Amino acid sequence: MLKARATRMVPGGPLRVGVVGYGRLGQSLVSRLLAQGSELGLELVFVWNRDPGRMAGSVPPALQLQDLTALEERHPDLVVEVAHPNIIHESGVQILRHANLLVGSPSALADQTTEQRLMEASNHWGHTVFVARGALWGSEDIRRLDEAGGLQSLRVTMATHPDGFRLEGSLAAAHSSGPRTVLYEGPVRGLCPLAPRNSNTMAAAALAAPSLGFDGVIGVLVADLSLTDMHVVDVELNGPPGPPGHSFTVHTHRENPAQPGAVTGSATVTAFWHSLLGAVRPLQGSPGLCILQN
C-alpha cells in the first residue's frame, strides 16, 4: 500500500492533475484531490465532462474545462481518464502530447489501432500511458507469472445484475433467459467493443498478461438476477503441466459491493485512487505502457 504522501514529479511545485469524466469515479477523485491534494503535492487544474451541467454546484467554475482540446492551457502533468473508452480513442493521442495519461477505460486498448497510436505518441512526446487495474485482483501475480513463462491460460468472469450492464452492438438487445445467463464467453478483444464499460477488468488482465493478450485471455460476462448489490469477479489461471502432470492453478473470487444498477463497485473507487497515487510517483523507466499494481 502507498504511503500517505506521494512524491512530486515536478521539482519545486505540485504535480498538476486533470480529470476527464465526472461520473462516480470522477466525482470521488475530484473530491479527494480538492480535500487532500495540497498535502500530497497534487493540484487539481481541470475537470472535464461531456455534459458540463453535471459539474454545476460541485466543481468550482475556475476548474471546469469546457473544451477538452484546450487542456494544454491548464499545463497538466497527468490527465486521468474516467469517462468512456471513446475518450481514449478520440483524444488519447492529444492528451499524451501534453501530459502523462492514466487510462481508466483499458477496454479502449482492445482496438489495435488505438493501442498503436498511443504507444507511438507516448514515445514521440516522452509521456507514459498508465493503466489502472480497477477491479482486477492479483494483477501483479499475473504479470510476474506471465513474464516467467508460466501462464498458459487466463479466464475472467464478471457477473452482476443486468441493470449494471451498459451493452452495445449485438449485446445491446441481449436478455436474461433465466436467473443466471452467460451473455458472452470468448476472447476479451471481442467483448470490449460490445461492453466497453463492463469489460475493463478483463482488459486489464489482458494487458497484465501480454503473452496471451486480448486474443488469448477469455472473458465471460454473466447476468445474474440475484446480484442486486454487488459485482462478482472470478479470475482463473493455469500454468503448464508440472512433472507430476498437474498444472499450477489459481482461482480468486471477489465480491465488490455496488449500488443497484451501478457500473462501478465501491472497492474499485478506492483502488483507483491508489492507482492515481501510483501514477504520480517519479517515473523509473522510459515512456510506454505501465500497468499499475496499486
Short mmCIF file of C-alpha atoms in Angstrom, two decimals:
data_model
loop_
_atom_site.label_atom_id
_atom_site.label_comp_id
_atom_site.label_asym_id
_atom_site.label_seq_id
_atom_site.Cartn_x
_atom_site.Cartn_y
_atom_site.Cartn_z
CA MET A 1 0.00 0.00 0.00
CA LEU A 2 1.23 3.51 -0.76
CA LYS A 3 2.35 5.87 1.95
CA ALA A 4 0.15 8.83 2.79
CA ARG A 5 2.36 11.25 0.85
CA ALA A 6 3.10 11.00 -2.88
CA THR A 7 6.44 12.19 -4.23
CA ARG A 8 6.20 15.18 -6.56
CA MET A 9 7.24 14.69 -10.18
CA VAL A 10 7.79 18.42 -10.70
CA PRO A 11 10.64 19.78 -8.52
CA GLY A 12 9.63 22.82 -6.52
CA GLY A 13 5.93 22.66 -7.28
CA PRO A 14 2.86 20.44 -7.08
CA LEU A 15 2.03 17.91 -9.75
CA ARG A 16 -0.83 19.26 -11.85
CA VAL A 17 -3.69 16.80 -12.39
CA GLY A 18 -6.62 16.99 -14.80
CA VAL A 19 -9.66 14.70 -14.55
CA VAL A 20 -11.66 13.70 -17.63
CA GLY A 21 -15.08 12.36 -16.69
CA TYR A 22 -17.37 13.22 -13.79
CA GLY A 23 -19.34 10.07 -13.09
CA ARG A 24 -18.95 8.17 -9.84
CA LEU A 25 -15.21 7.65 -10.24
CA GLY A 26 -14.57 11.20 -11.38
CA GLN A 27 -16.59 12.68 -8.53
CA SER A 28 -14.67 10.62 -5.98
CA LEU A 29 -11.27 11.56 -7.42
CA VAL A 30 -12.14 15.26 -7.64
CA SER A 31 -13.42 15.27 -4.07
CA ARG A 32 -10.23 13.66 -2.79
CA LEU A 33 -7.95 15.90 -4.83
CA LEU A 34 -9.70 19.01 -3.51
CA ALA A 35 -9.56 17.74 0.07
CA GLN A 36 -6.12 16.09 0.17
CA GLY A 37 -4.27 17.29 -2.90
CA SER A 38 -2.18 20.02 -1.32
CA GLU A 39 -0.77 17.74 1.39
CA LEU A 40 0.09 15.13 -1.24
CA GLY A 41 1.81 17.58 -3.55
CA LEU A 42 -1.04 17.47 -6.07
CA GLU A 43 -3.03 20.28 -7.66
CA LEU A 44 -6.30 19.75 -9.49
CA VAL A 45 -6.14 22.02 -12.55
CA PHE A 46 -9.23 21.00 -14.50
CA VAL A 47 -12.28 18.76 -14.67
CA TRP A 48 -13.95 18.00 -17.99
CA ASN A 49 -17.23 16.18 -18.56
CA ARG A 50 -19.14 15.57 -21.77
CA ASP A 51 -22.18 17.12 -20.06
CA PRO A 52 -20.82 20.26 -18.35
CA GLY A 53 -24.05 20.70 -16.44
CA ARG A 54 -23.19 17.72 -14.28
CA MET A 55 -20.34 19.69 -12.70
CA ALA A 56 -22.54 22.65 -11.71
CA GLY A 57 -22.62 23.29 -7.99
CA SER A 58 -19.89 20.78 -7.12
CA VAL A 59 -16.84 21.70 -9.22
CA PRO A 60 -15.51 25.25 -8.77
CA PRO A 61 -16.16 27.19 -12.01
CA ALA A 62 -12.46 28.00 -12.39
CA LEU A 63 -11.68 24.28 -12.61
CA GLN A 64 -14.35 23.43 -15.17
CA LEU A 65 -12.83 22.85 -18.60
CA GLN A 66 -15.41 23.40 -21.31
CA ASP A 67 -13.31 22.27 -24.29
CA LEU A 68 -11.08 19.22 -23.92
CA THR A 69 -8.94 20.31 -26.86
CA ALA A 70 -7.87 23.30 -24.73
CA LEU A 71 -6.39 21.16 -21.94
CA GLU A 72 -2.84 22.33 -22.74
CA GLU A 73 -3.78 25.78 -21.40
CA ARG A 74 -4.00 24.20 -17.92
CA HIS A 75 -0.48 22.69 -18.24
CA PRO A 76 -1.31 19.29 -16.69
CA ASP A 77 1.40 16.80 -15.75
CA LEU A 78 -1.08 13.92 -15.52
CA VAL A 79 -4.52 13.53 -17.10
CA VAL A 80 -6.81 10.92 -15.55
CA GLU A 81 -9.47 9.42 -17.84
CA VAL A 82 -12.53 8.06 -16.03
CA ALA A 83 -15.15 8.68 -18.70
CA HIS A 84 -15.57 6.22 -21.57
CA PRO A 85 -13.28 4.33 -23.97
CA ASN A 86 -14.29 6.77 -26.71
CA ILE A 87 -12.25 9.46 -24.94
CA ILE A 88 -9.13 7.32 -25.35
CA HIS A 89 -9.98 6.61 -29.00
CA GLU A 90 -10.67 10.26 -29.80
CA SER A 91 -8.37 12.24 -27.51
CA GLY A 92 -5.72 9.89 -26.10
CA VAL A 93 -3.05 10.95 -28.57
CA GLN A 94 -3.71 14.65 -27.99
CA ILE A 95 -3.52 14.18 -24.22
CA LEU A 96 -0.17 12.40 -24.50
CA ARG A 97 1.22 15.35 -26.41
CA HIS A 98 0.93 17.41 -23.23
CA ALA A 99 0.90 15.02 -20.25
CA ASN A 100 1.12 11.52 -18.88
CA LEU A 101 -2.17 9.63 -19.20
CA LEU A 102 -3.85 7.38 -16.64
CA VAL A 103 -6.35 5.20 -18.53
CA GLY A 104 -9.44 4.24 -16.56
CA SER A 105 -11.08 2.57 -19.58
CA PRO A 106 -8.49 -0.01 -20.72
CA SER A 107 -11.11 -1.69 -22.90
CA ALA A 108 -10.19 1.04 -25.41
CA LEU A 109 -6.83 -0.68 -25.91
CA ALA A 110 -8.54 -3.74 -27.36
CA ASP A 111 -8.62 -1.69 -30.55
CA GLN A 112 -5.20 -2.36 -32.06
CA THR A 113 -5.10 0.92 -33.96
CA THR A 114 -5.78 2.89 -30.78
CA GLU A 115 -3.11 0.99 -28.85
CA GLN A 116 -0.53 1.53 -31.59
CA ARG A 117 -1.29 5.24 -31.87
CA LEU A 118 -1.00 5.70 -28.10
CA MET A 119 2.35 3.90 -27.99
CA GLU A 120 3.68 6.00 -30.88
CA ALA A 121 2.52 9.21 -29.19
CA SER A 122 3.97 8.09 -25.86
CA ASN A 123 7.40 7.50 -27.39
CA HIS A 124 7.28 10.65 -29.50
CA TRP A 125 6.30 13.06 -26.73
CA GLY A 126 8.05 11.27 -23.86
CA HIS A 127 4.92 10.65 -21.79
CA THR A 128 3.73 7.44 -20.15
CA VAL A 129 0.43 5.59 -20.54
CA PHE A 130 -0.60 4.25 -17.14
CA VAL A 131 -3.39 1.66 -16.85
CA ALA A 132 -5.36 1.27 -13.62
CA ARG A 133 -6.01 -2.29 -12.54
CA GLY A 134 -9.51 -1.36 -11.33
CA ALA A 135 -11.42 -4.41 -10.08
CA LEU A 136 -8.75 -6.91 -11.18
CA TRP A 137 -7.41 -8.84 -8.20
CA GLY A 138 -3.90 -10.30 -8.41
CA SER A 139 -2.68 -8.28 -11.38
CA GLU A 140 0.92 -8.24 -10.14
CA ASP A 141 0.95 -12.03 -9.72
CA ILE A 142 -0.47 -12.45 -13.22
CA ARG A 143 2.20 -10.17 -14.65
CA ARG A 144 5.04 -11.97 -12.85
CA LEU A 145 3.82 -15.40 -13.87
CA ASP A 146 3.46 -14.25 -17.45
CA GLU A 147 6.98 -12.77 -17.51
CA ALA A 148 8.35 -16.07 -16.20
CA GLY A 149 6.63 -18.01 -18.98
CA GLY A 150 4.39 -19.82 -16.53
CA LEU A 151 0.97 -18.66 -17.71
CA GLN A 152 -0.90 -20.99 -20.03
CA SER A 153 -4.48 -19.76 -19.72
CA LEU A 154 -6.39 -16.92 -18.06
CA ARG A 155 -10.14 -16.56 -17.72
CA VAL A 156 -12.00 -13.64 -16.13
CA THR A 157 -15.71 -13.88 -15.33
CA MET A 158 -17.69 -10.79 -14.34
CA ALA A 159 -21.22 -11.28 -13.05
CA THR A 160 -23.77 -8.74 -11.89
CA HIS A 161 -27.42 -7.79 -12.19
CA PRO A 162 -28.49 -6.92 -15.78
CA ASP A 163 -29.20 -3.34 -14.65
CA GLY A 164 -25.46 -2.89 -14.09
CA PHE A 165 -24.57 -3.50 -17.75
CA ARG A 166 -24.12 -0.86 -20.45
CA LEU A 167 -24.10 -3.03 -23.56
CA GLU A 168 -23.67 -2.08 -27.20
CA GLY A 169 -23.78 -3.69 -30.64
CA SER A 170 -25.09 -7.23 -30.79
CA LEU A 171 -25.27 -7.46 -26.98
CA ALA A 172 -27.47 -4.38 -26.63
CA ALA A 173 -30.62 -6.45 -27.13
CA ALA A 174 -29.43 -9.38 -25.01
CA HIS A 175 -31.94 -10.61 -22.45
CA SER A 176 -31.60 -12.92 -19.48
CA SER A 177 -33.10 -16.32 -20.19
CA GLY A 178 -33.15 -17.32 -16.53
CA PRO A 179 -31.78 -16.37 -13.13
CA ARG A 180 -28.20 -16.63 -14.45
CA THR A 181 -27.37 -16.08 -18.14
CA VAL A 182 -23.99 -16.10 -19.87
CA LEU A 183 -24.14 -13.16 -22.29
CA TYR A 184 -20.65 -13.60 -23.73
CA GLU A 185 -17.82 -16.10 -23.49
CA GLY A 186 -14.76 -15.74 -25.68
CA PRO A 187 -11.66 -13.62 -26.34
CA VAL A 188 -11.60 -10.32 -24.47
CA ARG A 189 -10.91 -8.43 -27.70
CA GLY A 190 -14.35 -9.39 -28.99
CA LEU A 191 -16.12 -8.37 -25.78
CA CYS A 192 -14.62 -4.90 -25.27
CA PRO A 193 -16.49 -3.10 -28.09
CA LEU A 194 -19.76 -4.76 -27.02
CA ALA A 195 -19.43 -3.96 -23.31
CA PRO A 196 -16.91 -1.09 -23.18
CA ARG A 197 -17.83 -0.08 -19.63
CA ASN A 198 -18.20 -3.61 -18.26
CA SER A 199 -15.06 -5.23 -19.67
CA ASN A 200 -12.33 -3.08 -18.15
CA THR A 201 -11.38 -5.75 -15.62
CA MET A 202 -10.88 -8.25 -18.45
CA ALA A 203 -8.94 -5.68 -20.47
CA ALA A 204 -6.63 -5.03 -17.51
CA ALA A 205 -5.99 -8.78 -17.28
CA ALA A 206 -5.16 -8.95 -20.99
CA LEU A 207 -2.67 -6.11 -20.58
CA ALA A 208 -1.13 -7.73 -17.48
CA ALA A 209 -0.60 -10.96 -19.47
CA PRO A 210 0.82 -9.85 -22.84
CA SER A 211 1.81 -13.40 -23.83
CA LEU A 212 -1.94 -14.12 -24.06
CA GLY A 213 -3.19 -10.59 -24.69
CA PHE A 214 -6.67 -9.59 -25.77
CA ASP A 215 -6.99 -12.60 -28.08
CA GLY A 216 -5.81 -15.21 -25.59
CA VAL A 217 -7.46 -14.09 -22.36
CA ILE A 218 -11.04 -15.35 -22.12
CA GLY A 219 -13.73 -13.01 -20.85
CA VAL A 220 -17.12 -14.15 -19.57
CA LEU A 221 -19.99 -11.73 -18.93
CA VAL A 222 -22.83 -13.06 -16.81
CA ALA A 223 -26.21 -11.54 -15.98
CA ASP A 224 -27.28 -12.77 -12.55
CA LEU A 225 -30.63 -11.60 -11.20
CA SER A 226 -29.61 -12.40 -7.62
CA LEU A 227 -26.69 -9.93 -7.63
CA THR A 228 -28.65 -6.76 -6.97
CA ASP A 229 -25.97 -5.07 -4.85
CA MET A 230 -22.61 -6.43 -5.94
CA HIS A 231 -20.28 -7.26 -8.81
CA VAL A 232 -18.60 -10.66 -8.69
CA VAL A 233 -15.29 -11.20 -10.48
CA ASP A 234 -13.69 -14.64 -10.76
CA VAL A 235 -10.15 -14.94 -12.11
CA GLU A 236 -8.92 -18.41 -13.07
CA LEU A 237 -5.41 -19.04 -14.33
CA ASN A 238 -3.40 -22.12 -15.18
CA GLY A 239 0.26 -22.74 -15.79
CA PRO A 240 1.78 -25.51 -17.91
CA PRO A 241 1.69 -29.08 -16.54
CA GLY A 242 4.41 -29.82 -13.99
CA PRO A 243 6.43 -33.04 -13.58
CA PRO A 244 3.57 -34.92 -11.85
CA GLY A 245 1.27 -33.95 -14.73
CA HIS A 246 -0.72 -31.43 -12.70
CA SER A 247 -0.93 -27.74 -13.63
CA PHE A 248 -0.37 -24.80 -11.33
CA THR A 249 -3.85 -23.31 -10.79
CA VAL A 250 -5.20 -20.21 -9.06
CA HIS A 251 -8.83 -19.16 -8.69
CA THR A 252 -9.77 -15.89 -6.98
CA HIS A 253 -13.33 -14.86 -6.20
CA ARG A 254 -14.04 -11.19 -5.50
CA GLU A 255 -17.36 -9.76 -4.33
CA ASN A 256 -17.43 -6.00 -4.81
CA PRO A 257 -20.37 -4.15 -3.18
CA ALA A 258 -22.18 -1.86 -5.62
CA GLN A 259 -25.26 0.32 -5.69
CA PRO A 260 -28.13 -1.21 -7.70
CA GLY A 261 -27.54 -0.53 -11.38
CA ALA A 262 -24.06 0.91 -10.83
CA VAL A 263 -21.28 0.18 -13.31
CA THR A 264 -18.53 0.77 -10.73
CA GLY A 265 -18.27 -1.10 -7.43
CA SER A 266 -17.24 0.61 -4.19
CA ALA A 267 -13.91 -1.20 -3.85
CA THR A 268 -12.98 -0.15 -7.39
CA VAL A 269 -13.34 3.51 -6.42
CA THR A 270 -10.79 3.07 -3.63
CA ALA A 271 -8.44 1.07 -5.85
CA PHE A 272 -8.49 3.79 -8.48
CA TRP A 273 -7.40 6.45 -6.01
CA HIS A 274 -4.34 4.33 -5.20
CA SER A 275 -3.70 3.91 -8.92
CA LEU A 276 -3.70 7.69 -9.27
CA LEU A 277 -1.17 7.97 -6.44
CA GLY A 278 0.92 5.29 -8.13
CA ALA A 279 0.94 7.26 -11.37
CA VAL A 280 2.31 10.38 -9.71
CA ARG A 281 5.40 8.72 -8.29
CA PRO A 282 8.65 9.51 -10.11
CA LEU A 283 8.90 7.57 -13.36
CA GLN A 284 11.53 4.83 -13.22
CA GLY A 285 11.65 3.85 -16.88
CA SER A 286 11.11 5.13 -20.38
CA PRO A 287 7.76 6.17 -21.85
CA GLY A 288 5.43 3.36 -22.80
CA LEU A 289 2.70 1.29 -21.16
CA CYS A 290 2.69 0.82 -17.37
CA ILE A 291 0.15 -1.44 -15.65
CA LEU A 292 -0.32 -0.04 -12.16
CA GLN A 293 -0.38 -2.63 -9.38
CA ASN A 294 -1.54 -0.31 -6.58
#
